[in-house]
């Protein structure tokens, strides 16, 4: 004979549900806007340049080779690279960033481990700290140069005066003034007007809205495959990289004028 009694597990369903929610709930919002950044600056007898690599959790990869058309020290070039990376991350709508640099000096000064006595570098540092404060989460890391090889190549590419190739797979621009002399401003020019050419594609990607006409709806579905929304801004996918920011027709003439006059030297992604 066995003395067996039954005791119900009253909290089982509640516990299973709690465990399931805890296990399956992901912080999709933060991951979607989390970017990893590698930066490097180079200054030599041929010129100066910076290299920047950004990648998010979805595998979107952006590479930038930015030439500096003004005299710089190597430390100044490293700071310009750091600032350019922050500006690009801000433009992409990043909320959390991890930024890697192979400059021990820059990493240590930004994190507060080293003091900054040189006045010019202190101006850079103040700009960087103001930019970092805009993000919800930041992490600054020093990495050995061999772990930052691609950004190093991009910085050296920017510092050499080469003819542009026919098919460019990365963003190449030139910065004409030091960032501490004129803080770069990012132009937010992707607000979609109701009459904009972007509206059908934007509305489909944003809310899955399509025209009633079946043929027109099919065209938009097909066309939308070449576009992506990032931080509520519309970008056209390139053959590989970079993503190409879309603008309204009303802004094209203004942007071209700004580019030709040299005012908007920091507006990377100027192709549309």
PDB file of N, CA and C in Angstrom, residues 82-91 94-99 110-111 124-140:
ATOM      1  N   UNK A  82      37.011  60.229 -34.886  1.00  0.00           N
ATOM      2  CA  UNK A  82      36.072  59.927 -33.804  1.00  0.00           C
ATOM      3  C   UNK A  82      34.805  60.769 -33.949  1.00  0.00           C
ATOM      4  N   UNK A  83      34.982  62.064 -34.193  1.00  0.00           N
ATOM      5  CA  UNK A  83      33.836  62.960 -34.349  1.00  0.00           C
ATOM      6  C   UNK A  83      33.000  62.607 -35.575  1.00  0.00           C
ATOM      7  N   UNK A  84      33.658  62.296 -36.677  1.00  0.00           N
ATOM      8  CA  UNK A  84      32.931  61.939 -37.896  1.00  0.00           C
ATOM      9  C   UNK A  84      32.108  60.673 -37.686  1.00  0.00           C
ATOM     10  N   UNK A  85      32.660  59.710 -36.948  1.00  0.00           N
ATOM     11  CA  UNK A  85      31.910  58.499 -36.635  1.00  0.00           C
ATOM     12  C   UNK A  85      30.673  58.790 -35.807  1.00  0.00           C
ATOM     13  N   UNK A  86      30.797  59.684 -34.836  1.00  0.00           N
ATOM     14  CA  UNK A  86      29.651  60.060 -34.005  1.00  0.00           C
ATOM     15  C   UNK A  86      28.589  60.784 -34.820  1.00  0.00           C
ATOM     16  N   UNK A  87      29.020  61.664 -35.718  1.00  0.00           N
ATOM     17  CA  UNK A  87      28.059  62.396 -36.542  1.00  0.00           C
ATOM     18  C   UNK A  87      27.287  61.451 -37.455  1.00  0.00           C
ATOM     19  N   UNK A  88      27.996  60.497 -38.036  1.00  0.00           N
ATOM     20  CA  UNK A  88      27.338  59.549 -38.926  1.00  0.00           C
ATOM     21  C   UNK A  88      26.368  58.663 -38.156  1.00  0.00           C
ATOM     22  N   UNK A  89      26.764  58.215 -36.964  1.00  0.00           N
ATOM     23  CA  UNK A  89      25.871  57.400 -36.136  1.00  0.00           C
ATOM     24  C   UNK A  89      24.623  58.180 -35.753  1.00  0.00           C
ATOM     25  N   UNK A  90      24.794  59.445 -35.441  1.00  0.00           N
ATOM     26  CA  UNK A  90      23.652  60.294 -35.096  1.00  0.00           C
ATOM     27  C   UNK A  90      22.724  60.444 -36.295  1.00  0.00           C
ATOM     28  N   UNK A  91      23.304  60.607 -37.470  1.00  0.00           N
ATOM     29  CA  UNK A  91      22.512  60.752 -38.686  1.00  0.00           C
ATOM     30  C   UNK A  91      21.732  59.483 -39.000  1.00  0.00           C
ATOM     31  N   UNK A  94      21.155  56.220 -34.515  1.00  0.00           N
ATOM     32  CA  UNK A  94      21.650  55.301 -33.485  1.00  0.00           C
ATOM     33  C   UNK A  94      21.281  55.801 -32.094  1.00  0.00           C
ATOM     34  N   UNK A  95      20.908  54.859 -31.231  1.00  0.00           N
ATOM     35  CA  UNK A  95      20.612  55.187 -29.839  1.00  0.00           C
ATOM     36  C   UNK A  95      21.703  54.675 -28.905  1.00  0.00           C
ATOM     37  N   UNK A  96      22.267  53.532 -29.240  1.00  0.00           N
ATOM     38  CA  UNK A  96      23.360  52.963 -28.459  1.00  0.00           C
ATOM     39  C   UNK A  96      24.531  52.690 -29.398  1.00  0.00           C
ATOM     40  N   UNK A  97      25.726  53.056 -28.962  1.00  0.00           N
ATOM     41  CA  UNK A  97      26.894  52.868 -29.824  1.00  0.00           C
ATOM     42  C   UNK A  97      28.058  52.274 -29.041  1.00  0.00           C
ATOM     43  N   UNK A  98      28.845  51.480 -29.750  1.00  0.00           N
ATOM     44  CA  UNK A  98      30.145  51.023 -29.263  1.00  0.00           C
ATOM     45  C   UNK A  98      31.151  51.507 -30.290  1.00  0.00           C
ATOM     46  N   UNK A  99      32.085  52.342 -29.859  1.00  0.00           N
ATOM     47  CA  UNK A  99      33.024  52.936 -30.797  1.00  0.00           C
ATOM     48  C   UNK A  99      34.452  52.504 -30.456  1.00  0.00           C
ATOM     49  N   UNK A 110      38.961  60.484 -23.907  1.00  0.00           N
ATOM     50  CA  UNK A 110      37.494  60.504 -23.979  1.00  0.00           C
ATOM     51  C   UNK A 110      36.883  59.839 -22.755  1.00  0.00           C
ATOM     52  N   UNK A 111      37.488  58.743 -22.302  1.00  0.00           N
ATOM     53  CA  UNK A 111      36.964  58.030 -21.132  1.00  0.00           C
ATOM     54  C   UNK A 111      37.342  58.700 -19.816  1.00  0.00           C
ATOM     55  N   UNK A 124      38.372  69.550 -29.219  1.00  0.00           N
ATOM     56  CA  UNK A 124      37.824  68.332 -29.814  1.00  0.00           C
ATOM     57  C   UNK A 124      37.113  67.489 -28.754  1.00  0.00           C
ATOM     58  N   UNK A 125      37.746  67.350 -27.612  1.00  0.00           N
ATOM     59  CA  UNK A 125      37.198  66.520 -26.548  1.00  0.00           C
ATOM     60  C   UNK A 125      35.844  67.049 -26.081  1.00  0.00           C
ATOM     61  N   UNK A 126      35.711  68.353 -25.965  1.00  0.00           N
ATOM     62  CA  UNK A 126      34.435  68.940 -25.550  1.00  0.00           C
ATOM     63  C   UNK A 126      33.338  68.666 -26.576  1.00  0.00           C
ATOM     64  N   UNK A 127      33.690  68.743 -27.862  1.00  0.00           N
ATOM     65  CA  UNK A 127      32.718  68.422 -28.910  1.00  0.00           C
ATOM     66  C   UNK A 127      32.286  66.964 -28.832  1.00  0.00           C
ATOM     67  N   UNK A 128      33.246  66.081 -28.610  1.00  0.00           N
ATOM     68  CA  UNK A 128      32.947  64.651 -28.539  1.00  0.00           C
ATOM     69  C   UNK A 128      32.038  64.340 -27.362  1.00  0.00           C
ATOM     70  N   UNK A 129      32.325  64.911 -26.209  1.00  0.00           N
ATOM     71  CA  UNK A 129      31.497  64.645 -25.032  1.00  0.00           C
ATOM     72  C   UNK A 129      30.077  65.166 -25.210  1.00  0.00           C
ATOM     73  N   UNK A 130      29.937  66.289 -25.906  1.00  0.00           N
ATOM     74  CA  UNK A 130      28.599  66.814 -26.194  1.00  0.00           C
ATOM     75  C   UNK A 130      27.840  65.867 -27.120  1.00  0.00           C
ATOM     76  N   UNK A 131      28.541  65.285 -28.087  1.00  0.00           N
ATOM     77  CA  UNK A 131      27.907  64.328 -28.995  1.00  0.00           C
ATOM     78  C   UNK A 131      27.536  63.040 -28.269  1.00  0.00           C
ATOM     79  N   UNK A 132      28.441  62.536 -27.439  1.00  0.00           N
ATOM     80  CA  UNK A 132      28.187  61.287 -26.716  1.00  0.00           C
ATOM     81  C   UNK A 132      26.975  61.411 -25.806  1.00  0.00           C
ATOM     82  N   UNK A 133      26.744  62.593 -25.263  1.00  0.00           N
ATOM     83  CA  UNK A 133      25.621  62.808 -24.345  1.00  0.00           C
ATOM     84  C   UNK A 133      24.271  62.664 -25.043  1.00  0.00           C
ATOM     85  N   UNK A 134      24.255  62.727 -26.364  1.00  0.00           N
ATOM     86  CA  UNK A 134      22.997  62.619 -27.103  1.00  0.00           C
ATOM     87  C   UNK A 134      22.526  61.176 -27.250  1.00  0.00           C
ATOM     88  N   UNK A 135      23.416  60.217 -27.022  1.00  0.00           N
ATOM     89  CA  UNK A 135      23.057  58.811 -27.173  1.00  0.00           C
ATOM     90  C   UNK A 135      22.585  58.237 -25.839  1.00  0.00           C
ATOM     91  N   UNK A 136      21.730  57.227 -25.916  1.00  0.00           N
ATOM     92  CA  UNK A 136      21.216  56.587 -24.703  1.00  0.00           C
ATOM     93  C   UNK A 136      22.271  55.711 -24.035  1.00  0.00           C
ATOM     94  N   UNK A 137      23.143  55.148 -24.831  1.00  0.00           N
ATOM     95  CA  UNK A 137      24.203  54.301 -24.289  1.00  0.00           C
ATOM     96  C   UNK A 137      25.452  54.404 -25.141  1.00  0.00           C
ATOM     97  N   UNK A 138      26.609  54.529 -24.500  1.00  0.00           N
ATOM     98  CA  UNK A 138      27.868  54.642 -25.236  1.00  0.00           C
ATOM     99  C   UNK A 138      28.944  53.790 -24.575  1.00  0.00           C
ATOM    100  N   UNK A 139      29.829  53.271 -25.406  1.00  0.00           N
ATOM    101  CA  UNK A 139      30.985  52.506 -24.922  1.00  0.00           C
ATOM    102  C   UNK A 139      32.167  52.816 -25.826  1.00  0.00           C
ATOM    103  N   UNK A 140      33.242  53.285 -25.238  1.00  0.00           N
ATOM    104  CA  UNK A 140      34.445  53.636 -25.989  1.00  0.00           C
ATOM    105  C   UNK A 140      35.534  52.621 -25.665  1.00  0.00           C
TER     106      UNK A 140
END
